[in-house]
Coordinates of C-alpha atoms and ligand atoms in Angstrom, one line a residue:
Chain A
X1 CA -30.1 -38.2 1.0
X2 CA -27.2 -39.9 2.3
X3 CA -23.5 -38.4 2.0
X4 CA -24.5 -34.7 2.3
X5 CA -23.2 -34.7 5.5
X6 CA -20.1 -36.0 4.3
X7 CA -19.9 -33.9 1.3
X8 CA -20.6 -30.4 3.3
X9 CA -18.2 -31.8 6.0
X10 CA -15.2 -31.7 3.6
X11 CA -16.3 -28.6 1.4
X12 CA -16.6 -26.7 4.9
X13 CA -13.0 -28.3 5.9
X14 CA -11.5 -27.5 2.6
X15 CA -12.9 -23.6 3.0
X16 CA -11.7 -22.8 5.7
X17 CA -8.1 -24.0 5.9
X18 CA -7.7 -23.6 2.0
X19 CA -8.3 -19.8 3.1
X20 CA -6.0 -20.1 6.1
X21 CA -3.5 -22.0 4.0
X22 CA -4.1 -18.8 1.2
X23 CA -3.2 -16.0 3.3
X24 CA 0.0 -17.8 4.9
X25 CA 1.6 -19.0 1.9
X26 CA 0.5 -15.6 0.3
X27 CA 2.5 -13.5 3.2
X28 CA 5.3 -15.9 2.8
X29 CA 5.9 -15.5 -0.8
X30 CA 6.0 -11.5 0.2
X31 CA 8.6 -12.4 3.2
X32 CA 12.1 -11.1 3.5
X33 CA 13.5 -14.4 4.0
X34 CA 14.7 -16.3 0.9
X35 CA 14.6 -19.8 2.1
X36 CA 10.7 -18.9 3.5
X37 CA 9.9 -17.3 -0.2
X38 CA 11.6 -20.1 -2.0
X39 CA 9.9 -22.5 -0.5
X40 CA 6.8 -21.1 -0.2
X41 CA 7.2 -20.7 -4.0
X42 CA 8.0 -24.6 -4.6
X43 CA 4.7 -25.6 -2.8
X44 CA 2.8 -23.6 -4.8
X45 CA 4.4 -24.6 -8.0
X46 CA 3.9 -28.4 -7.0
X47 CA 0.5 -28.0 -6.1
X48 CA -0.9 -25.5 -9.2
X49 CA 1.5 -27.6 -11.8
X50 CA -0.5 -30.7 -10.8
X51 CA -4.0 -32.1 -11.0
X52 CA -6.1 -32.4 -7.6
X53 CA -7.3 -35.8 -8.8
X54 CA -3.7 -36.8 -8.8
X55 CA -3.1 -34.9 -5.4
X56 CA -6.3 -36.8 -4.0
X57 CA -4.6 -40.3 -4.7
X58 CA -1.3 -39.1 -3.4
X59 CA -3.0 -38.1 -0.2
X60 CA -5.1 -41.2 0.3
X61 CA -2.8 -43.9 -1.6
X62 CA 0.7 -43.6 -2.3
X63 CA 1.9 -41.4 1.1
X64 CA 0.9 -44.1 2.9
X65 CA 1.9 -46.8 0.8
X66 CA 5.3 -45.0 0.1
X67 CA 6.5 -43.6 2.9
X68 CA 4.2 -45.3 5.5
X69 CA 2.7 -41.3 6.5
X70 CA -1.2 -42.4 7.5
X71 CA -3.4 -39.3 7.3
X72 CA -5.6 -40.8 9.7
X73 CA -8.6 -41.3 7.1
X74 CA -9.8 -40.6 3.8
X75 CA -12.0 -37.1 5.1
X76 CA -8.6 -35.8 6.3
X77 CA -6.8 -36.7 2.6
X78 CA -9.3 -35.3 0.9
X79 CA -9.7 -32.1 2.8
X80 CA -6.0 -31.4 3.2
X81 CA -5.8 -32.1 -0.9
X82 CA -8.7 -29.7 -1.7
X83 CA -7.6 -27.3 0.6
X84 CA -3.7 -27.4 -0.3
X85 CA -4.6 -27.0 -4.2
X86 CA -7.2 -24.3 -3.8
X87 CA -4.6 -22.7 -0.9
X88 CA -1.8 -22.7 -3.5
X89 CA -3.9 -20.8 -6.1
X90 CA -5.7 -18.4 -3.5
X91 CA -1.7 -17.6 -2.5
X92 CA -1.0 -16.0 -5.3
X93 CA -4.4 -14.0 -5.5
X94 CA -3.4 -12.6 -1.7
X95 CA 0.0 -11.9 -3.1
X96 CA -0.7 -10.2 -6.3
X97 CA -3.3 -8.0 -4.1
X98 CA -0.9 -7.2 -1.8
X99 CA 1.7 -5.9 -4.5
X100 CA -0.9 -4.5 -6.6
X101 CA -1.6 -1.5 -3.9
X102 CA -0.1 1.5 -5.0
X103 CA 3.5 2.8 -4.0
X104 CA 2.1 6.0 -3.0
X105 CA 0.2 4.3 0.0
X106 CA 3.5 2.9 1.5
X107 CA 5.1 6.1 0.7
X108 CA 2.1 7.9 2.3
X109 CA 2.7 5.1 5.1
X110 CA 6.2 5.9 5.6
X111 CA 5.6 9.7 5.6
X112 CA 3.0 9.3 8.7
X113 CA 5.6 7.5 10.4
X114 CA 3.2 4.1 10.6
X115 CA 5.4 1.4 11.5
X116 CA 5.6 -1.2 8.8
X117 CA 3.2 -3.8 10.8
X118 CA 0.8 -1.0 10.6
X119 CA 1.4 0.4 7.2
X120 CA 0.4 -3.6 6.2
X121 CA -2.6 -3.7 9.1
X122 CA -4.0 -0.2 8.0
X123 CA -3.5 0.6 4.7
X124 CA -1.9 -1.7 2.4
X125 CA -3.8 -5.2 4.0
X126 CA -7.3 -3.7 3.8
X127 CA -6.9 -2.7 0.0
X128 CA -6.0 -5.7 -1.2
X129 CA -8.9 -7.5 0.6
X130 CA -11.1 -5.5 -1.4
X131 CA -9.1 -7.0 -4.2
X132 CA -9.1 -10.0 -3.1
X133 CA -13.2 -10.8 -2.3
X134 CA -14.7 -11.0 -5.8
X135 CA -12.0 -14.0 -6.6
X136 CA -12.5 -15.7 -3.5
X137 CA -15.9 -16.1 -4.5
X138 CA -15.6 -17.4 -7.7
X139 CA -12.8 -19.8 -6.2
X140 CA -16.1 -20.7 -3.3
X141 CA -17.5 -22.4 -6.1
X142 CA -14.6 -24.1 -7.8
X143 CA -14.1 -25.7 -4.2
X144 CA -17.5 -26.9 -4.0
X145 CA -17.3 -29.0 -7.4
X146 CA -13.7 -30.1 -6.8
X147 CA -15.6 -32.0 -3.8
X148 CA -17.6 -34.5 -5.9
X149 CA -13.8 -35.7 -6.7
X150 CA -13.8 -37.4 -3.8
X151 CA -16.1 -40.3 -4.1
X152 CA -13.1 -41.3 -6.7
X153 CA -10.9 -41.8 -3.0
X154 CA -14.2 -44.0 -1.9
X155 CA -15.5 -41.3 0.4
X156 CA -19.0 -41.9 0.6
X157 CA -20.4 -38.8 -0.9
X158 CA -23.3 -37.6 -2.2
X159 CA -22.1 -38.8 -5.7
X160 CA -20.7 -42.0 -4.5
X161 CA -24.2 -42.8 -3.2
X162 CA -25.6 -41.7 -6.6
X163 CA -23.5 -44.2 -8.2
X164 CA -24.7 -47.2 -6.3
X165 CA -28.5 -46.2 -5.8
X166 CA -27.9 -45.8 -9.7
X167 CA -26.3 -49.4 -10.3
X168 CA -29.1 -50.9 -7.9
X169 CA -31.9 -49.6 -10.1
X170 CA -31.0 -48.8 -13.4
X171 CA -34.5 -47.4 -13.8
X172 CA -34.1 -44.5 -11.5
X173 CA -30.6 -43.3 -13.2
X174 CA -31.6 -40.0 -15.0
X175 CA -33.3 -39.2 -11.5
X176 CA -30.3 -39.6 -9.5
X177 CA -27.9 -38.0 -11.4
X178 CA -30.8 -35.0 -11.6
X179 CA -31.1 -34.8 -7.8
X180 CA -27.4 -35.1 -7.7
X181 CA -27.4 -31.6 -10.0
X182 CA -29.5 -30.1 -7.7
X183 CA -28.4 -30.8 -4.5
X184 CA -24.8 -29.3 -5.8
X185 CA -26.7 -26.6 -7.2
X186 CA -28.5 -25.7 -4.0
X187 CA -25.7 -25.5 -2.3
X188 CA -23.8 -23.3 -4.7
X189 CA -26.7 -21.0 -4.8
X190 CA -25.3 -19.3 -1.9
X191 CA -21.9 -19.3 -2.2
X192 CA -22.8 -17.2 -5.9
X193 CA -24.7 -15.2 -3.7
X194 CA -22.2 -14.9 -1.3
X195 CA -19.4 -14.1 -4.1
X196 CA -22.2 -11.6 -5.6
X197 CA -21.9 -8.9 -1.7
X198 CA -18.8 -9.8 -2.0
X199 CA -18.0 -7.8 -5.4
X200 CA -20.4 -5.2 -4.0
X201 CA -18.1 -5.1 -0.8
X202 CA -14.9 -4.2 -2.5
X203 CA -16.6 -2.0 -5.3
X204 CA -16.6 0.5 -2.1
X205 CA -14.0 2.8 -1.1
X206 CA -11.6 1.8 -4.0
X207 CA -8.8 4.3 -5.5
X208 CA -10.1 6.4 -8.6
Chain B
X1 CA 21.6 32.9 15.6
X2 CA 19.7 29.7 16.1
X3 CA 21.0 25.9 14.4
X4 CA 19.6 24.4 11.4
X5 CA 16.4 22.0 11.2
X6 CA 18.0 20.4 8.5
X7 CA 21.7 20.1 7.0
X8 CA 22.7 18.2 3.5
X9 CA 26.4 17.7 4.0
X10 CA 27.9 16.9 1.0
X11 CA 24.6 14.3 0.2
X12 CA 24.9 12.6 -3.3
X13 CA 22.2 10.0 -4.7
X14 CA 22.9 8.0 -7.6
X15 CA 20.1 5.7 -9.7
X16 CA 22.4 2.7 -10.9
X17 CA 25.0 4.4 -13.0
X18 CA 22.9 7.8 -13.3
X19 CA 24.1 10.4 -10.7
X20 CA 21.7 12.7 -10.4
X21 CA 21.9 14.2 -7.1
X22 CA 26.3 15.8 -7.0
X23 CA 27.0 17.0 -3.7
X24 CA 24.4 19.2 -2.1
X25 CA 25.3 21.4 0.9
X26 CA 22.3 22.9 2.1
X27 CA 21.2 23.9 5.3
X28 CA 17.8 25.2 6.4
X29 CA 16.7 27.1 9.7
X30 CA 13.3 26.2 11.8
X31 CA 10.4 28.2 10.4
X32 CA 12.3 28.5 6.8
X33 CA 10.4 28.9 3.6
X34 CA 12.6 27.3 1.0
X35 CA 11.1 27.3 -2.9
X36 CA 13.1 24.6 -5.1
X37 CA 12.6 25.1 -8.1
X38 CA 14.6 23.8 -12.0
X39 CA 13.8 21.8 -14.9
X40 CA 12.4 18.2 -15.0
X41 CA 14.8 15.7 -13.9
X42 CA 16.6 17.8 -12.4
X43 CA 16.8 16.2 -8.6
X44 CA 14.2 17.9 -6.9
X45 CA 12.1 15.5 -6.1
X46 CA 14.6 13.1 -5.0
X47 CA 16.2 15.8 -2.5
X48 CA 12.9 15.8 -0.6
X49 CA 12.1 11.9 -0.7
X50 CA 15.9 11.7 0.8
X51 CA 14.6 14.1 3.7
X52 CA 11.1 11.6 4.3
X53 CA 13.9 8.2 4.0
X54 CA 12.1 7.4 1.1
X55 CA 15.4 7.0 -1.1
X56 CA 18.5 6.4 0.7
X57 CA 21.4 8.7 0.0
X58 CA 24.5 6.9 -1.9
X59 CA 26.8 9.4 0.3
X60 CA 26.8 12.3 2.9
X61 CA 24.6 13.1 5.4
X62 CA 21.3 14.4 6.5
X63 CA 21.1 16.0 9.7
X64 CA 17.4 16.5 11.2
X65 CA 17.3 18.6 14.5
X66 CA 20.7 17.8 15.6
X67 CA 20.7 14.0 14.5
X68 CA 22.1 12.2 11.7
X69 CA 18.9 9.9 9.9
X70 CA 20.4 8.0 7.3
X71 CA 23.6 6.6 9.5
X72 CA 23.5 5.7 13.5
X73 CA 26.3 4.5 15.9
X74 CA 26.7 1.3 16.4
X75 CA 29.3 0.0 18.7
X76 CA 31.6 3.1 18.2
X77 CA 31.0 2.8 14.3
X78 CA 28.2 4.1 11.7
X79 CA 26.3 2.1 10.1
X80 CA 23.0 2.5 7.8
X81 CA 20.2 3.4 9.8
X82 CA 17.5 1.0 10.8
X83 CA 14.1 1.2 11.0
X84 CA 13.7 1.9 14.6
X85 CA 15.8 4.7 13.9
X86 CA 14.4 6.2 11.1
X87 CA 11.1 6.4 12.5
X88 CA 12.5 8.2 15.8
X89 CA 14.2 11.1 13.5
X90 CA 11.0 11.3 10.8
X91 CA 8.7 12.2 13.3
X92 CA 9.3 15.7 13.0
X93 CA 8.9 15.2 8.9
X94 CA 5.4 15.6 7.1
X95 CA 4.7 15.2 3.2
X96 CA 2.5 16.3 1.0
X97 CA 2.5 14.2 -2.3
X98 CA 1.5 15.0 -6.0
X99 CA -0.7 12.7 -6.6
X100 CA -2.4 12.9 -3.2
X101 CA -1.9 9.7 -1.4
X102 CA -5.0 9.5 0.6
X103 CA -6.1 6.1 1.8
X104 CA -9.3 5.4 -0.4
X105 CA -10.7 3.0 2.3
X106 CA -10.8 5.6 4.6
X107 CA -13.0 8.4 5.4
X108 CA -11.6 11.8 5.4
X109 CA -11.2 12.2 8.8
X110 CA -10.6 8.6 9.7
X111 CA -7.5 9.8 7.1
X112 CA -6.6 12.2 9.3
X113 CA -7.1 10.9 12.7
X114 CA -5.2 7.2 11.9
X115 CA -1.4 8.3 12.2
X116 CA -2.1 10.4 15.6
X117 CA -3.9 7.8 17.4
X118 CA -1.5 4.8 15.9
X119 CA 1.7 6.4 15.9
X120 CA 1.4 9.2 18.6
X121 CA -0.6 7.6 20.6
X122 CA -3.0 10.0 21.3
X123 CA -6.3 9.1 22.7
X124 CA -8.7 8.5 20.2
X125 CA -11.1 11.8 21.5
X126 CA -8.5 13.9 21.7
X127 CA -7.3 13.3 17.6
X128 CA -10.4 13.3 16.6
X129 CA -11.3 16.8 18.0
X130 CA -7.8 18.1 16.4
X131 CA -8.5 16.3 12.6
X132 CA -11.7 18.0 12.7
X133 CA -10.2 21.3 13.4
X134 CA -7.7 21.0 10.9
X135 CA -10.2 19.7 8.1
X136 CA -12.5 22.8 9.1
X137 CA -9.0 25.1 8.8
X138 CA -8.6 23.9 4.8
X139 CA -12.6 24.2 4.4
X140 CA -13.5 20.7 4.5
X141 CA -15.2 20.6 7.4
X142 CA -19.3 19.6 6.0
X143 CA -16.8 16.0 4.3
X144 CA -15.7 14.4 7.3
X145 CA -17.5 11.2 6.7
X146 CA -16.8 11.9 2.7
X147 CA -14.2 9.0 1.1
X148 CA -11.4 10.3 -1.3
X149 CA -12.9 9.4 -4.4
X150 CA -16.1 11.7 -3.7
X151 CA -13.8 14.9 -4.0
X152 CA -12.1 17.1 -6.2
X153 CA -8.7 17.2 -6.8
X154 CA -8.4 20.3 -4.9
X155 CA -10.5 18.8 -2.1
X156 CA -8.2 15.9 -1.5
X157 CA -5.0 17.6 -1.5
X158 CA -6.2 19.7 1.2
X159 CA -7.4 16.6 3.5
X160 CA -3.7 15.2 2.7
X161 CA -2.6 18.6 4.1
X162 CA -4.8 18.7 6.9
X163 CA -3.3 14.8 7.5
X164 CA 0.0 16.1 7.5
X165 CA -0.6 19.0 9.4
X166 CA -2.1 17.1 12.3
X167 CA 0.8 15.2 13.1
X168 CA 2.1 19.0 13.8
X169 CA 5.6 17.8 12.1
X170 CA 8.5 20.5 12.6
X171 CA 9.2 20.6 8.8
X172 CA 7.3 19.8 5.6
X173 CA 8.2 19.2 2.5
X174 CA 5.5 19.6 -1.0
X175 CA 6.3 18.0 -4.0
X176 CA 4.7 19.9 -7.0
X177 CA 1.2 19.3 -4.6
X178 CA -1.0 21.7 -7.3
X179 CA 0.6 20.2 -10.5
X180 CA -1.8 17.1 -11.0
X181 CA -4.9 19.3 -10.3
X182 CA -6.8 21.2 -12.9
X183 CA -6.3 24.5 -13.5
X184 CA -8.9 26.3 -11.4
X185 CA -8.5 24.1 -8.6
X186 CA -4.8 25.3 -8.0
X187 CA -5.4 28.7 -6.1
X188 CA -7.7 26.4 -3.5
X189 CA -4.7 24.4 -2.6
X190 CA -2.1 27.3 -2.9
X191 CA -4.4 29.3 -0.6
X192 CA -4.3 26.8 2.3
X193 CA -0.4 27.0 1.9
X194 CA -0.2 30.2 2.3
X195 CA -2.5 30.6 5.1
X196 CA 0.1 27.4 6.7
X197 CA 3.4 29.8 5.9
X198 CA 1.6 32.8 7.6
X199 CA 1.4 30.8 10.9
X200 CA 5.4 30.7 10.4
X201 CA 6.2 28.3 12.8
X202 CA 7.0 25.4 10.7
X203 CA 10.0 25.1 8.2
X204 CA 8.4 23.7 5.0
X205 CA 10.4 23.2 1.5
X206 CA 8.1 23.4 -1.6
X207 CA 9.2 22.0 -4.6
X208 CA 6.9 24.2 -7.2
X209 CA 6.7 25.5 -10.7
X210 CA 4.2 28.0 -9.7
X211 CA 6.7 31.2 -10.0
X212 CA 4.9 33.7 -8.5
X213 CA 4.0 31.7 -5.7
X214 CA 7.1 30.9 -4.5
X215 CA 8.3 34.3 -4.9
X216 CA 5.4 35.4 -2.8
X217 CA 6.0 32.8 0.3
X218 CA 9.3 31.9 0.7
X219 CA 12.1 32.9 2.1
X220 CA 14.6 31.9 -0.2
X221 CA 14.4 30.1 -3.8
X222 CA 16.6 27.2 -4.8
X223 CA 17.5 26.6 -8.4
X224 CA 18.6 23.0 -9.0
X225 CA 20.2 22.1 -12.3
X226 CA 21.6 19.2 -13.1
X227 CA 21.9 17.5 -9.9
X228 CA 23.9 20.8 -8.0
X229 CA 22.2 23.7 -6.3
X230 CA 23.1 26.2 -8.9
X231 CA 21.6 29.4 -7.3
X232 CA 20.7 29.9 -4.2
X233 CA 19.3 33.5 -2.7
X234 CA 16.1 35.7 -1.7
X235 CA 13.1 35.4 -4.3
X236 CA 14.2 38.5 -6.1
X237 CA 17.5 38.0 -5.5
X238 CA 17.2 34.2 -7.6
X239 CA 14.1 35.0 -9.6
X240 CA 15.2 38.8 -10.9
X241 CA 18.5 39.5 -10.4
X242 CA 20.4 36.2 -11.3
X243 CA 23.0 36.1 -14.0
X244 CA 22.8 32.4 -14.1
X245 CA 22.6 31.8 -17.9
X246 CA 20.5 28.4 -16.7
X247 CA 18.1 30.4 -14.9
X248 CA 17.5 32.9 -17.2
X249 CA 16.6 30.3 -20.0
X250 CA 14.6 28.2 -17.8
X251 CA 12.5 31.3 -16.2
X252 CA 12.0 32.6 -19.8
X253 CA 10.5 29.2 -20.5
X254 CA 7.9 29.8 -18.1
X255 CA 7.0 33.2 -18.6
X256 CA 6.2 32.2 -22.1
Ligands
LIG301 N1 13.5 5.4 -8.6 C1 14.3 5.8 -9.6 N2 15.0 5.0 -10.3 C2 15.8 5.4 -11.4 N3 15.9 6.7 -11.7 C3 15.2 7.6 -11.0 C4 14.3 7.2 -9.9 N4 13.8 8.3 -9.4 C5 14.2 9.4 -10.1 N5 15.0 8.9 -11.1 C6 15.8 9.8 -12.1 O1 16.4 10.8 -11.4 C7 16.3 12.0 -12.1 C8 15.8 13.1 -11.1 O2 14.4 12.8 -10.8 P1 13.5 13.7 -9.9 O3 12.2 13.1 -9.9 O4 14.2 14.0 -8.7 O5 13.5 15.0 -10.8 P2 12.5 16.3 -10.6 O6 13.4 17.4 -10.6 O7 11.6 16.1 -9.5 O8 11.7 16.3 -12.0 P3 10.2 16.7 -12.3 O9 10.2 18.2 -12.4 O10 9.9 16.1 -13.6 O11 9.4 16.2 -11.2 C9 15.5 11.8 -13.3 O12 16.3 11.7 -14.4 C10 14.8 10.5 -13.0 O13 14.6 9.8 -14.2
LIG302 MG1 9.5 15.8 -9.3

């Protein structure tokens, strides 16, 4: 079927850096420096306080109507929108982790003479990963449906395709939009599975 | 006679408008046992987070083997000490905490062998041959590959001990270390200090409400009330003999 490639191409783009994005806006928020924190803290706002659809056409429409900032082409829009939302939520997953570890294991940190890099690298960093994993994985799966948003950019995804092969042949509709459910299924089928070792993961090795 | 480990000069600590720590002057020699004990609230856990720079002092000064770890000289002046610094003077400090501490991601010994290989720098053999020793010294040498949350109570605070201990620090401090622990896993942990105080070398300062403990192992007993060391002598001397009207009340308390 045409526009899987596409589709997997920009739910593999928006995993990756959403995750990247994730972690560096999450260690920001936790930084020293106020203007860094601040904003840090007025991305994220933007980009949770508003819908991706709306972030989508921003990407692909208006910055380069408004303000004349080409993006190159619609895969990159739609990537850098899915991955700049689902970054902005992740952040504050990798941040509440982080603060969520116990005093005691600075304190116990401190008391070993660790530096503070390795107080974060050693102990506090690897805890809230275990924290972390299980919501990752259910955000895996919110990425992968937030993709079919982008045949509404015209990328020529697997639903856009749907939609015309549907408009061609009225006949065949029901069996599009099925193959359409499966195909999305099949591909979430491992990310659940993926999300499932991933709670197993961080059930070990946790405080009591 | 030799210099003080540690001196409090005139070291106050103050919680917003709450003063709760009012001048202590205390000084303690290398291979001192000091028992502080006194009522809840009463500072003494705060005098021994000052000591491991985990609460700064609001004024005096801590001296640690000769050098000042709160305050350090910068072009001709003092000024509050920075991280660099504190980590050169803690070095000698170890801890043992209440409520344990251990890293639960970690095995026991990976516990143990993580500061000495990170922050010592010793080679990675050479720590792990010393944590095991020093888990087999506190009896926990069949749980090496054990994580925290498989042991007792009385189990971990023994592997935080043996974590502490391997860093060989010159002095170190216990905060109430048997008073989250049930009942009959207190001698355990009590026994494994003891056998630590027999070796003498080290100055430790154990902040404890088990009496006849501290009037077994130390040296000299501390009674801290209301933010002042209000007694200060030889376990008998503090624990039998004292006319401190305080004292009395709050070592009736216990006996009861
Ligand atoms: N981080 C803090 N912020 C505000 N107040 C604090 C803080 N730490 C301690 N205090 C207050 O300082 C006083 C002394 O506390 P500290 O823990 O040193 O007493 P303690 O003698 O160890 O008592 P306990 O026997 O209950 O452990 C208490 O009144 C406590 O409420
Ligand atoms: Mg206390």
């Amino acid at each position: 079927m045409r526009g899987m490639g596409i589709t997997l191409t920009v739910l593999g783009g928006s995993i990756i850096l959403g995750y990247l994005m994730a972690f560096i806006a999450g260690f920001c928020r936790l930084s020293n420096n106020t203007f860094i924190r601040k904003f840090t803290g007025f991305y994220v706002e933007i980009f949770r306080g508003t819908s991706l659809i709306v972030q989508l056409f921003w990407f692909s429409y208006a910055l380069p109507m408004l303000f004349g900032i080409e993006l190159g082409s619609d895969l990159v829009a739609g990537i850098l929108a899915i991955s700049l939302n689902y970054g902005a939520y992740m952040s504050e997953i990798v941040r509440g982790s982080i603060l969520s570890v116990s005093n005691g294991q600075t304190e116990a940190g401190i008391a070993l003479n660790l530096t503070p890099f390795q107080r974060m690298r050693y102990v506090i960093f690897p805890q809230a990963l275990r924290m972390m994993l299980p919501e990752f994985g259910n955000y895996l799966i919110q990425m992968l449906k937030a993709t079919s948003l982008i045949s509404l950019i015209g990328m020529t995804d697997v639903l856009y395709y749907g939609n015309l092969l549907r408009s061609s042949n009225l006949a065949i509709e029901s069996t599009v939009y099925l193959f359409i459910l499966i195909f999305f299924f099949i591909i979430a089928l491992p990310l659940i599975f993926l999300t499932r070792k991933l709670e197993e993961i961080s059930k070990k090795g946790v405080e009591t | 006679m030799s210099k003080p480990i540690v001196t409090y000069d005139e070291v106050t600590k103050s919680f917003g408008d709450v003063e709760v720590l009012k001048g202590i002057n205390l000084d303690i020699m290398p291979s001192e046992k000091v028992a502080v004990i006194g009522p809840s609230g009463s500072g003494k856990t705060t005098l021994i987070r000052m000591l491991m720079t985990l609460e700064q002092p609001t004024d005096g000064a801590i001296i640690v083997d000769g050098e000042n770890l709160w305050q350090m000289e910068e072009k001709g002046r003092l000024v509050d000490a920075d991280e660099k610094h504190l980590s050169k003077v803690r070095g000698d400090i170890g801890m043992v905490f209440q409520h344990f501490n251990l890293f639960p991601h970690m095995t026991i010994l990976e516990n143990c062998m993580m500061a000495p290989v990170q922050v010592q720098k010793e080679d990675k053999k050479s720590a792990r041959k010393r944590s095991i020793e020093m888990l087999e010294k506190v009896g926990l040498g069949d749980k090496l590959d054990n994580f925290p949350n498989q042991l007792s109570g009385g189990q971990k605070q023994r592997v935080a001990m043996a974590r502490a201990l391997v860093m060989r620090p010159k002095i170190m401090l216990f905060d109430e270390v048997t008073s989250a622990l049930d009942p009959e896993l207190v001698e355990e942990v009590l026994e494994v200090i003891r056998d630590i105080a027999l070796e003498g070398e080290m100055a430790m300062v154990l902040v404890t409400h088990e009496m006849e403990f501290a009037l077994d192992i130390a040296d000299r007993v501390l009674f801290l009330d209301d933010g002042v060391i209000a007694e200060s002598g030889t376990p008998s001397e503090v624990i039998e003999h004292s006319q401190n009207e305080r004292l009395q009340s709050f070592l009736r308390r216990f006996r009861s």
